[in-house]
mmCIF file of C-alpha atoms in Angstrom:
data_model
loop_
_atom_site.group_PDB
_atom_site.id
_atom_site.type_symbol
_atom_site.label_atom_id
_atom_site.label_comp_id
_atom_site.label_asym_id
_atom_site.label_seq_id
_atom_site.Cartn_x
_atom_site.Cartn_y
_atom_site.Cartn_z
ATOM 1 C CA MET H 1 60.922 -62.719 16.486
ATOM 2 C CA SER H 2 59.734 -66.335 16.728
ATOM 3 C CA GLN H 3 56.345 -67.362 18.084
ATOM 4 C CA ILE H 4 57.856 -68.689 21.305
ATOM 5 C CA SER H 5 59.873 -65.487 21.834
ATOM 6 C CA ASP H 6 56.694 -63.463 21.373
ATOM 7 C CA ILE H 7 54.882 -65.635 23.935
ATOM 8 C CA LEU H 8 57.677 -65.371 26.503
ATOM 9 C CA LYS H 9 57.995 -61.600 26.086
ATOM 10 C CA ARG H 10 54.230 -61.183 26.520
ATOM 11 C CA ASP H 11 54.214 -63.470 29.552
ATOM 12 C CA MET H 12 57.073 -61.638 31.241
ATOM 13 C CA GLU H 13 55.013 -58.455 30.995
ATOM 14 C CA LEU H 14 51.993 -60.278 32.446
ATOM 15 C CA PHE H 15 54.129 -61.688 35.269
ATOM 16 C CA TYR H 16 55.395 -58.278 36.365
ATOM 17 C CA ASN H 17 51.934 -56.778 35.971
ATOM 18 C CA ASP H 18 50.673 -59.428 38.401
ATOM 19 C CA PHE H 19 53.682 -58.846 40.645
ATOM 20 C CA ASN H 20 52.870 -55.137 40.892
ATOM 21 C CA SER H 21 49.095 -55.591 41.286
ATOM 22 C CA GLU H 22 47.206 -55.488 44.555
ATOM 23 C CA ARG H 23 44.861 -58.403 45.160
ATOM 24 C CA GLU H 24 41.248 -57.336 45.639
ATOM 25 C CA VAL H 25 39.570 -59.880 47.919
ATOM 26 C CA SER H 26 35.906 -60.014 48.891
ATOM 27 C CA GLN H 27 33.815 -62.525 50.819
ATOM 28 C CA LYS H 28 30.831 -63.641 48.775
ATOM 29 C CA SER H 29 27.820 -65.840 49.393
ATOM 30 C CA CYS H 30 26.725 -67.924 46.404
ATOM 31 C CA ASP H 31 24.844 -71.212 46.173
ATOM 32 C CA THR H 32 26.651 -72.322 43.006
ATOM 33 C CA ILE H 33 28.840 -75.401 43.528
ATOM 34 C CA LEU H 34 32.279 -74.814 42.029
ATOM 35 C CA VAL H 35 34.379 -77.837 41.086
ATOM 36 C CA ALA H 36 37.974 -76.855 40.293
ATOM 37 C CA ASP H 37 40.380 -79.230 38.608
ATOM 38 C CA PHE H 38 44.026 -78.511 37.996
ATOM 39 C CA THR H 39 45.629 -80.184 35.006
ATOM 40 C CA GLU H 40 48.054 -79.309 32.266
ATOM 41 C CA TYR H 41 45.927 -80.704 29.393
ATOM 42 C CA ASN H 42 49.155 -81.378 27.525
ATOM 43 C CA PRO H 43 47.136 -82.320 25.536
ATOM 44 C CA LEU H 44 43.685 -83.122 26.961
ATOM 45 C CA HIS H 45 43.311 -86.915 26.749
ATOM 46 C CA ASN H 46 40.747 -89.485 27.855
ATOM 47 C CA GLY H 47 42.137 -89.615 31.396
ATOM 48 C CA HIS H 48 41.457 -85.896 31.830
ATOM 49 C CA PHE H 49 38.080 -86.285 30.121
ATOM 50 C CA HIS H 50 37.113 -89.173 32.419
ATOM 51 C CA CYS H 51 37.985 -87.156 35.533
ATOM 52 C CA MET H 52 35.989 -84.165 34.248
ATOM 53 C CA LYS H 53 32.913 -86.258 33.383
ATOM 54 C CA THR H 54 32.990 -88.090 36.717
ATOM 55 C CA ALA H 55 33.114 -84.870 38.736
ATOM 56 C CA LYS H 56 30.494 -83.053 36.644
ATOM 57 C CA ALA H 57 28.066 -85.969 36.926
ATOM 58 C CA MET H 58 28.091 -85.717 40.727
ATOM 59 C CA PHE H 59 26.637 -82.202 40.912
ATOM 60 C CA ASP H 60 23.828 -80.795 38.787
ATOM 61 C CA GLU H 61 24.131 -77.126 37.880
ATOM 62 C CA SER H 62 27.692 -76.952 39.185
ATOM 63 C CA LEU H 63 30.478 -74.912 37.582
ATOM 64 C CA PHE H 64 33.431 -76.966 36.367
ATOM 65 C CA VAL H 65 36.511 -74.757 36.401
ATOM 66 C CA ALA H 66 39.716 -76.005 34.803
ATOM 67 C CA VAL H 67 42.886 -74.386 36.147
ATOM 68 C CA VAL H 68 45.416 -74.603 33.307
ATOM 69 C CA PRO H 69 49.082 -73.711 33.948
ATOM 70 C CA GLY H 70 49.838 -70.400 32.363
ATOM 71 C CA LEU H 71 52.757 -68.029 32.132
ATOM 72 C CA PHE H 72 55.824 -69.060 30.131
ATOM 73 C CA GLU H 73 54.223 -72.282 28.776
ATOM 74 C CA ARG H 74 56.586 -74.614 30.602
ATOM 75 C CA SER H 75 55.500 -77.787 32.419
ATOM 76 C CA GLY H 76 56.520 -78.920 35.881
ATOM 77 C CA ARG H 77 59.293 -80.835 34.120
ATOM 78 C CA GLY H 78 60.515 -77.569 32.625
ATOM 79 C CA ILE H 79 59.623 -78.707 29.103
ATOM 80 C CA PRO H 80 57.669 -76.507 26.650
ATOM 81 C CA TYR H 81 54.010 -77.462 26.332
ATOM 82 C CA ILE H 82 52.548 -78.874 23.135
ATOM 83 C CA LEU H 83 50.005 -76.067 22.730
ATOM 84 C CA PRO H 84 49.708 -72.527 24.139
ATOM 85 C CA ARG H 85 47.249 -72.251 27.009
ATOM 86 C CA GLU H 86 44.610 -70.363 25.016
ATOM 87 C CA ILE H 87 44.256 -73.370 22.713
ATOM 88 C CA ARG H 88 44.348 -75.855 25.600
ATOM 89 C CA ALA H 89 41.494 -73.802 27.066
ATOM 90 C CA GLU H 90 39.588 -74.006 23.789
ATOM 91 C CA ILE H 91 39.731 -77.805 23.877
ATOM 92 C CA ALA H 92 38.702 -77.948 27.545
ATOM 93 C CA VAL H 93 35.603 -75.820 26.971
ATOM 94 C CA SER H 94 34.650 -77.828 23.898
ATOM 95 C CA VAL H 95 34.535 -81.098 25.889
ATOM 96 C CA GLY H 96 32.698 -79.818 28.965
ATOM 97 C CA ALA H 97 34.573 -77.242 31.078
ATOM 98 C CA ASP H 98 32.429 -74.227 32.001
ATOM 99 C CA ILE H 99 35.350 -71.911 32.776
ATOM 100 C CA VAL H 100 39.094 -72.165 32.145
ATOM 101 C CA VAL H 101 41.410 -69.949 34.177
ATOM 102 C CA GLU H 102 45.133 -69.409 33.939
ATOM 103 C CA GLY H 103 47.046 -71.231 36.648
ATOM 104 C CA PRO H 104 50.506 -70.654 38.141
ATOM 105 C CA PRO H 105 53.694 -70.609 36.043
ATOM 106 C CA MET H 106 54.827 -74.155 36.738
ATOM 107 C CA GLY H 107 57.998 -74.242 34.699
ATOM 108 C CA ILE H 108 59.880 -71.535 36.609
ATOM 109 C CA MET H 109 58.942 -72.737 40.098
ATOM 110 C CA GLY H 110 59.880 -75.540 42.413
ATOM 111 C CA SER H 111 57.171 -78.176 42.939
ATOM 112 C CA GLY H 112 56.331 -76.895 46.417
ATOM 113 C CA GLN H 113 56.094 -73.325 45.152
ATOM 114 C CA TYR H 114 53.593 -74.018 42.393
ATOM 115 C CA SER H 115 51.624 -76.382 44.632
ATOM 116 C CA LEU H 116 51.259 -73.510 47.103
ATOM 117 C CA CYS H 117 50.184 -71.119 44.318
ATOM 118 C CA LEU H 118 47.666 -73.607 43.025
ATOM 119 C CA CYS H 119 46.143 -74.085 46.459
ATOM 120 C CA LYS H 120 45.866 -70.326 46.853
ATOM 121 C CA MET H 121 44.015 -70.321 43.528
ATOM 122 C CA PHE H 122 41.587 -72.952 44.870
ATOM 123 C CA GLN H 123 41.000 -70.683 47.852
ATOM 124 C CA ALA H 124 40.477 -67.591 45.671
ATOM 125 C CA LEU H 125 37.978 -69.477 43.503
ATOM 126 C CA ASN H 126 35.934 -70.364 46.595
ATOM 127 C CA THR H 127 36.264 -74.005 45.549
ATOM 128 C CA ASP H 128 33.793 -76.578 46.850
ATOM 129 C CA TYR H 129 35.287 -79.744 45.351
ATOM 130 C CA ILE H 130 38.620 -80.748 43.813
ATOM 131 C CA PRO H 131 38.685 -83.828 41.548
ATOM 132 C CA ARG H 132 42.009 -85.630 41.299
ATOM 133 C CA GLY H 133 43.039 -88.719 39.413
ATOM 134 C CA TYR H 134 45.055 -91.292 41.352
ATOM 135 C CA LYS H 135 46.677 -94.654 40.803
ATOM 136 C CA PRO H 136 45.548 -97.408 43.200
ATOM 137 C CA VAL H 137 48.593 -98.794 45.015
ATOM 138 C CA GLU H 138 48.967 -100.481 48.378
ATOM 139 C CA GLY H 139 48.440 -97.993 51.196
ATOM 140 C CA MET H 140 46.945 -95.260 49.000
ATOM 141 C CA ASP H 141 43.337 -95.869 50.062
ATOM 142 C CA GLU H 142 44.200 -95.044 53.669
ATOM 143 C CA ILE H 143 46.065 -91.901 52.609
ATOM 144 C CA LEU H 144 43.051 -90.732 50.592
ATOM 145 C CA ARG H 145 40.661 -91.532 53.438
ATOM 146 C CA ARG H 146 42.675 -89.425 55.855
ATOM 147 C CA ILE H 147 42.962 -86.523 53.423
ATOM 148 C CA ASN H 148 39.196 -86.403 53.016
ATOM 149 C CA ALA H 149 38.929 -86.541 56.793
ATOM 150 C CA GLY H 150 40.873 -83.277 56.812
ATOM 151 C CA HIS H 151 44.206 -84.682 58.031
ATOM 152 C CA HIS H 152 47.398 -82.840 57.148
ATOM 153 C CA ILE H 153 49.266 -85.347 54.964
ATOM 154 C CA ALA H 154 52.770 -84.521 53.763
ATOM 155 C CA SER H 155 55.428 -86.182 51.632
ATOM 156 C CA LYS H 156 58.786 -86.433 53.379
ATOM 157 C CA PRO H 157 61.947 -88.020 51.970
ATOM 158 C CA TYR H 158 60.984 -91.670 51.390
ATOM 159 C CA ARG H 159 57.885 -91.612 53.583
ATOM 160 C CA ILE H 160 54.343 -90.227 53.737
ATOM 161 C CA VAL H 161 53.423 -88.695 57.094
ATOM 162 C CA ASP H 162 50.105 -87.847 58.751
ATOM 163 C CA LYS H 163 51.130 -84.621 60.485
ATOM 164 C CA THR H 164 47.795 -84.496 62.295
ATOM 165 C CA THR H 165 48.535 -87.726 64.188
ATOM 166 C CA GLY H 166 52.309 -87.994 63.733
ATOM 167 C CA GLU H 167 52.038 -91.401 62.039
ATOM 168 C CA VAL H 168 54.086 -92.655 59.120
ATOM 169 C CA LEU H 169 51.498 -93.953 56.667
ATOM 170 C CA LEU H 170 53.763 -95.245 53.941
ATOM 171 C CA LYS H 171 57.458 -95.763 53.405
ATOM 172 C CA GLY H 172 59.011 -95.094 50.028
ATOM 173 C CA LYS H 173 58.076 -92.653 47.252
ATOM 174 C CA LEU H 174 54.726 -92.137 45.568
ATOM 175 C CA GLU H 175 54.167 -92.037 41.822
ATOM 176 C CA GLU H 176 53.551 -88.624 40.300
ATOM 177 C CA ASP H 177 49.713 -88.485 40.378
ATOM 178 C CA ASN H 178 49.595 -89.753 43.949
ATOM 179 C CA TYR H 179 52.436 -87.482 45.047
ATOM 180 C CA VAL H 180 50.548 -84.445 43.708
ATOM 181 C CA ILE H 181 47.604 -85.289 45.977
ATOM 182 C CA THR H 182 49.749 -85.369 49.119
ATOM 183 C CA SER H 183 51.484 -82.181 47.996
ATOM 184 C CA PHE H 184 48.084 -80.477 47.703
ATOM 185 C CA SER H 185 47.144 -81.662 51.198
ATOM 186 C CA ASN H 186 50.361 -80.207 52.582
ATOM 187 C CA SER H 187 49.967 -76.856 50.796
ATOM 188 C CA LEU H 188 46.240 -76.505 51.562
ATOM 189 C CA SER H 189 47.017 -77.107 55.231
ATOM 190 C CA LYS H 190 49.698 -74.396 55.162
ATOM 191 C CA ILE H 191 47.219 -71.763 53.940
ATOM 192 C CA GLY H 192 44.482 -72.842 56.363
ATOM 193 C CA PHE H 193 42.071 -74.170 53.729
ATOM 194 C CA ASP H 194 39.655 -76.727 55.175
ATOM 195 C CA TYR H 195 39.580 -79.504 52.572
ATOM 196 C CA THR H 196 37.537 -82.012 54.587
ATOM 197 C CA ASP H 197 35.415 -84.016 52.101
ATOM 198 C CA LYS H 198 36.352 -81.628 49.287
ATOM 199 C CA PHE H 199 38.457 -84.024 47.219
ATOM 200 C CA ILE H 200 36.856 -86.245 44.592
ATOM 201 C CA PHE H 201 39.325 -89.058 44.009
ATOM 202 C CA VAL H 202 38.957 -90.660 40.584
ATOM 203 C CA GLU H 203 40.845 -93.843 39.775
ATOM 204 C CA ARG H 204 43.082 -93.303 36.789
ATOM 205 C CA ILE H 205 42.016 -95.141 33.640
ATOM 206 C CA GLU H 206 44.377 -97.354 31.670
ATOM 207 C CA GLY H 207 45.212 -97.234 27.987
ATOM 208 C CA VAL H 208 46.504 -93.657 27.732
ATOM 209 C CA SER H 209 50.181 -93.111 26.888
ATOM 210 C CA GLY H 210 51.567 -89.600 26.934
ATOM 211 C CA THR H 211 54.697 -90.835 25.158
ATOM 212 C CA LEU H 212 52.703 -92.246 22.239
ATOM 213 C CA ILE H 213 50.557 -89.104 22.051
ATOM 214 C CA ARG H 214 53.597 -86.821 21.873
ATOM 215 C CA GLN H 215 55.156 -89.084 19.237
ATOM 216 C CA SER H 216 51.963 -88.963 17.163
ATOM 217 C CA ILE H 217 52.062 -85.152 17.240
ATOM 218 C CA LEU H 218 55.701 -84.938 16.176
ATOM 219 C CA GLU H 219 55.039 -87.407 13.333
ATOM 220 C CA ASP H 220 51.590 -86.000 12.458
ATOM 221 C CA ASP H 221 50.231 -89.546 12.545
ATOM 222 C CA PHE H 222 47.384 -90.237 14.988
ATOM 223 C CA ASP H 223 46.480 -93.777 13.920
ATOM 224 C CA ASN H 224 47.885 -95.371 17.085
ATOM 225 C CA VAL H 225 46.299 -92.908 19.540
ATOM 226 C CA LEU H 226 42.799 -92.351 18.167
ATOM 227 C CA ASP H 227 41.274 -94.111 21.196
ATOM 228 C CA MET H 228 43.354 -92.132 23.724
ATOM 229 C CA MET H 229 41.939 -88.630 23.167
ATOM 230 C CA PRO H 230 38.567 -86.974 22.520
ATOM 231 C CA GLN H 231 38.029 -86.244 18.832
ATOM 232 C CA LYS H 232 38.093 -82.496 19.553
ATOM 233 C CA THR H 233 41.662 -82.769 20.858
ATOM 234 C CA ILE H 234 42.754 -84.607 17.718
ATOM 235 C CA ASP H 235 40.996 -82.100 15.465
ATOM 236 C CA VAL H 236 42.670 -79.132 17.159
ATOM 237 C CA LEU H 237 46.090 -80.809 17.145
ATOM 238 C CA LYS H 238 45.807 -81.443 13.410
ATOM 239 C CA ARG H 239 44.718 -77.841 12.874
ATOM 240 C CA GLU H 240 47.642 -76.466 14.859
ATOM 241 C CA ILE H 241 50.110 -78.733 13.077
ATOM 242 C CA ARG H 242 48.864 -77.287 9.777
ATOM 243 C CA ASN H 243 49.078 -73.738 11.157
ATOM 244 C CA GLY H 244 52.515 -74.154 12.750
ATOM 245 C CA GLY H 245 51.056 -73.693 16.230
ATOM 246 C CA ILE H 246 52.805 -76.587 17.997
ATOM 247 C CA ILE H 247 55.340 -75.205 20.499
ATOM 248 C CA TYR H 248 56.495 -78.519 22.026
ATOM 249 C CA GLY H 249 60.253 -78.572 22.609
ATOM 250 C CA ILE H 250 60.829 -75.085 21.179
ATOM 251 C CA ARG H 251 62.924 -72.726 23.313
ATOM 252 C CA ASP H 252 64.215 -69.180 23.137
ATOM 253 C CA GLU H 253 67.804 -70.357 22.867
ATOM 254 C CA GLU H 254 69.200 -66.862 22.342
ATOM 255 C CA THR H 255 67.906 -65.669 25.718
ATOM 256 C CA ILE H 256 69.085 -68.821 27.511
ATOM 257 C CA LEU H 257 72.625 -68.448 26.160
ATOM 258 C CA GLU H 258 72.656 -64.717 26.888
ATOM 259 C CA THR H 259 71.709 -65.407 30.520
ATOM 260 C CA ALA H 260 74.340 -68.124 30.871
ATOM 261 C CA ASN H 261 77.094 -66.092 29.212
ATOM 262 C CA THR H 262 76.504 -62.598 30.621
ATOM 263 C CA TYR H 263 74.943 -62.864 34.079
ATOM 264 C CA SER H 264 77.244 -62.275 37.024
ATOM 265 C CA PHE H 265 77.709 -64.827 39.781
ATOM 266 C CA GLU H 266 75.350 -62.875 42.024
ATOM 267 C CA GLU H 267 72.705 -62.644 39.299
ATOM 268 C CA LEU H 268 72.865 -66.351 38.493
ATOM 269 C CA SER H 269 72.907 -67.535 42.093
ATOM 270 C CA GLY H 270 69.941 -65.223 42.763
ATOM 271 C CA LEU H 271 67.709 -67.009 40.232
ATOM 272 C CA ASN H 272 65.021 -69.428 41.361
ATOM 273 C CA LEU H 273 66.278 -73.009 42.032
ATOM 274 C CA PHE H 274 69.910 -71.835 41.620
ATOM 275 C CA ASN H 275 72.582 -72.108 44.291
ATOM 276 C CA ASP H 276 76.171 -70.885 44.500
ATOM 277 C CA LYS H 277 77.647 -74.161 43.263
ATOM 278 C CA LEU H 278 75.508 -74.237 40.124
ATOM 279 C CA ALA H 279 76.174 -70.571 39.355
ATOM 280 C CA ALA H 280 79.929 -71.027 39.798
ATOM 281 C CA ASN H 281 79.965 -74.089 37.548
ATOM 282 C CA ILE H 282 78.200 -72.252 34.722
ATOM 283 C CA ILE H 283 80.565 -69.277 34.974
ATOM 284 C CA GLU H 284 83.596 -71.579 35.046
ATOM 285 C CA ASN H 285 82.585 -73.313 31.817
ATOM 286 C CA ARG H 286 81.327 -70.382 29.762
ATOM 287 C CA PRO H 287 81.098 -69.033 27.126
ATOM 288 C CA PHE H 288 78.556 -71.423 25.640
ATOM 289 C CA GLU H 289 77.752 -71.516 21.946
ATOM 290 C CA ASP H 290 74.868 -73.970 22.096
ATOM 291 C CA ILE H 291 72.279 -75.370 24.518
ATOM 292 C CA GLU H 292 73.731 -78.888 24.452
ATOM 293 C CA THR H 293 77.079 -77.698 25.839
ATOM 294 C CA LEU H 294 75.320 -75.602 28.466
ATOM 295 C CA GLU H 295 73.236 -78.567 29.624
ATOM 296 C CA LYS H 296 76.427 -80.501 30.401
ATOM 297 C CA SER H 297 77.455 -77.726 32.815
ATOM 298 C CA ILE H 298 74.175 -77.855 34.738
ATOM 299 C CA LEU H 299 74.771 -80.008 37.778
ATOM 300 C CA GLN H 300 72.400 -82.850 38.562
ATOM 301 C CA GLY H 301 69.600 -81.741 40.871
ATOM 302 C CA PHE H 302 66.853 -83.222 42.991
ATOM 303 C CA SER H 303 64.895 -84.619 40.029
ATOM 304 C CA SER H 304 65.531 -86.154 36.615
ATOM 305 C CA HIS H 305 64.015 -83.022 35.040
ATOM 306 C CA PHE H 306 66.220 -80.538 36.903
ATOM 307 C CA LYS H 307 68.300 -79.538 33.881
ATOM 308 C CA GLN H 308 65.220 -78.720 31.814
ATOM 309 C CA ARG H 309 63.804 -76.650 34.656
ATOM 310 C CA ILE H 310 67.062 -74.711 34.930
ATOM 311 C CA LEU H 311 66.955 -74.006 31.179
ATOM 312 C CA SER H 312 63.422 -72.631 31.620
ATOM 313 C CA ILE H 313 64.584 -70.384 34.438
ATOM 314 C CA MET H 314 67.483 -69.023 32.359
ATOM 315 C CA GLU H 315 64.985 -68.518 29.535
ATOM 316 C CA ASN H 316 62.866 -66.411 31.916
ATOM 317 C CA PRO H 317 65.411 -65.086 34.457
ATOM 318 C CA ILE H 318 63.428 -63.874 37.459
ATOM 319 C CA PRO H 319 65.160 -63.404 40.845
ATOM 320 C CA LYS H 320 64.057 -65.812 43.573
ATOM 321 C CA GLU H 321 63.117 -62.883 45.835
ATOM 322 C CA VAL H 322 60.664 -61.697 43.183
ATOM 323 C CA ILE H 323 59.224 -65.215 42.858
ATOM 324 C CA SER H 324 58.757 -65.333 46.628
ATOM 325 C CA GLN H 325 56.872 -62.025 46.687
ATOM 326 C CA TYR H 326 54.820 -63.118 43.668
ATOM 327 C CA ILE H 327 53.752 -66.254 45.568
ATOM 328 C CA ASP H 328 52.840 -64.217 48.655
ATOM 329 C CA ASN H 329 50.419 -62.125 46.576
ATOM 330 C CA TYR H 330 49.127 -64.933 44.350
ATOM 331 C CA PRO H 331 46.689 -64.757 42.639
ATOM 332 C CA SER H 332 46.614 -60.988 42.319
ATOM 333 C CA ASN H 333 44.696 -61.383 39.047
ATOM 334 C CA ILE H 334 42.532 -64.174 37.654
ATOM 335 C CA ARG H 335 42.597 -64.441 33.883
ATOM 336 C CA VAL H 336 39.762 -66.340 32.210
ATOM 337 C CA LEU H 337 41.108 -68.127 29.134
ATOM 338 C CA GLY H 338 37.788 -69.557 27.993
ATOM 339 C CA TYR H 339 34.175 -69.964 29.061
ATOM 340 C CA LYS H 340 31.091 -71.891 28.017
ATOM 341 C CA ASP H 341 28.582 -69.026 27.930
ATOM 342 C CA LYS H 342 27.767 -65.710 29.569
ATOM 343 C CA LYS H 343 25.571 -67.374 32.200
ATOM 344 C CA SER H 344 28.494 -69.499 33.372
ATOM 345 C CA LEU H 345 30.803 -66.484 33.414
ATOM 346 C CA LYS H 346 28.305 -64.504 35.505
ATOM 347 C CA LYS H 347 28.037 -67.342 38.056
ATOM 348 C CA PHE H 348 31.816 -67.597 38.175
ATOM 349 C CA LYS H 349 32.224 -63.906 38.985
ATOM 350 C CA GLU H 350 29.526 -64.159 41.686
ATOM 351 C CA LYS H 351 31.253 -67.149 43.282
ATOM 352 C CA THR H 352 34.911 -66.158 43.208
ATOM 353 C CA TYR H 353 36.525 -64.252 46.082
ATOM 354 C CA ASN H 354 39.027 -62.406 43.867
ATOM 355 C CA GLU H 355 37.658 -59.185 42.336
ATOM 356 C CA ASN H 356 40.423 -58.870 39.717
ATOM 357 C CA ILE H 357 38.903 -61.084 37.012
ATOM 358 C CA SER H 358 39.648 -60.423 33.353
ATOM 359 C CA LEU H 359 39.016 -62.152 30.038
ATOM 360 C CA TYR H 360 42.313 -62.792 28.350
ATOM 361 C CA GLY H 361 43.169 -64.414 25.071
ATOM 362 C CA PHE H 362 40.222 -66.783 25.167
ATOM 363 C CA ARG H 363 38.968 -68.638 22.133
ATOM 364 C CA ARG H 364 35.392 -69.787 21.687
ATOM 365 C CA SER H 365 34.945 -73.284 20.237
#
C-alpha cells in the first residue's frame, strides 16, 4: 500500500473515532494569553513567519498555537498538501510556534463547514487573540474596524454585509485572504463567540509566490525561492524530497475510481458537496478507467477548484449526514502534533476548555 493510502486509511479511522467520541468540556480560569493562528503551512513561508512573529511580539509569555489542517491531507482547494501535517508541525515549532494542533479536515468540507469547525476550535482553545494576514484593498480597513468592534460581518454573493447594522459595506468579491476573515466573523457570530478586539490583522508581505515555491519543490531546485521561506522550511523540504516524503498531487486513484464506478445513485448523491445532478452524471458516464476521464464527468461547481474537491470526497467517501454530525460535535478530540517544551504543553492543557487532549504523531525539531 502506498504512503498516501496508508495516511488516508489511518485518517479515516481517526475521523470515525472522533465522530463516535463524546466531547469533554470544562470551564477553566488561566492567566496565560493564548494566540491561535490557523494556516495550512503548505509549506510555511515568510508570510506565515511574519504573521507569527508579529503576533508573538505583542504579548510576552503568551502561547502561540498553530492550528494546522489535519485529516486526509487535502487543502481547501481539494489538492493534496506538500507535506503531511506532522512534518508541517515540526517546521512550525522550529520557527517559533509553542503548540501545533490538528485542525479540521478542509479537503472534504465546504468552505462554510470548515470555517465553522475552525471557529469551534478557537472556542475550545479558549483563544484570546487570532492573528490573520490580509491584503489592503479599498474598503477593507472599514471591514476590519467593524469586525474588531464585534460586528457580525458576512460575505454574500457579490457583496459584504454588516449584519449588525444591515449595511452593505462593499460590493463585489474579496480576495481569498480577506474573504477568510469575513468568513471567520460570520462563523464566530453563529457560535456566539465574542471576538471584539480579538483579531490581530497583519498586512500581508510581498515577494512570496506559492506557485514558484511549489515549482521549486517539484524540480528540487530552490535557487529562485531562497528568500521566500525560512531556512528550516527549505532544510525540511530537501530532507523530505530525499526521503520520498513529498505527497503533493498524489492521490489514492484506486479508491476514487472504485467510488465512482460502484457507488449507487443514493450513495453518491449522499456524499458531501454532491447533488442528484452530479451523481446522475457520473453514473451515466461510467465505468471510468482513469482519473482524467472521471474529471470530465464532474460538472462545474461554485468554484474553480470544485472538481478537485469532489475527487477528494470520492477518495474519502463520507456521507453528508455524518459530516454534519461530526461538525456538531467538533472538536471532540484535540490532537497535539508538536510542542515547544513540557512547560508550554502544561500551560496549554491548563488553558484549553476541551479535556480530550492527546499527543499524536508529533515530531520534535
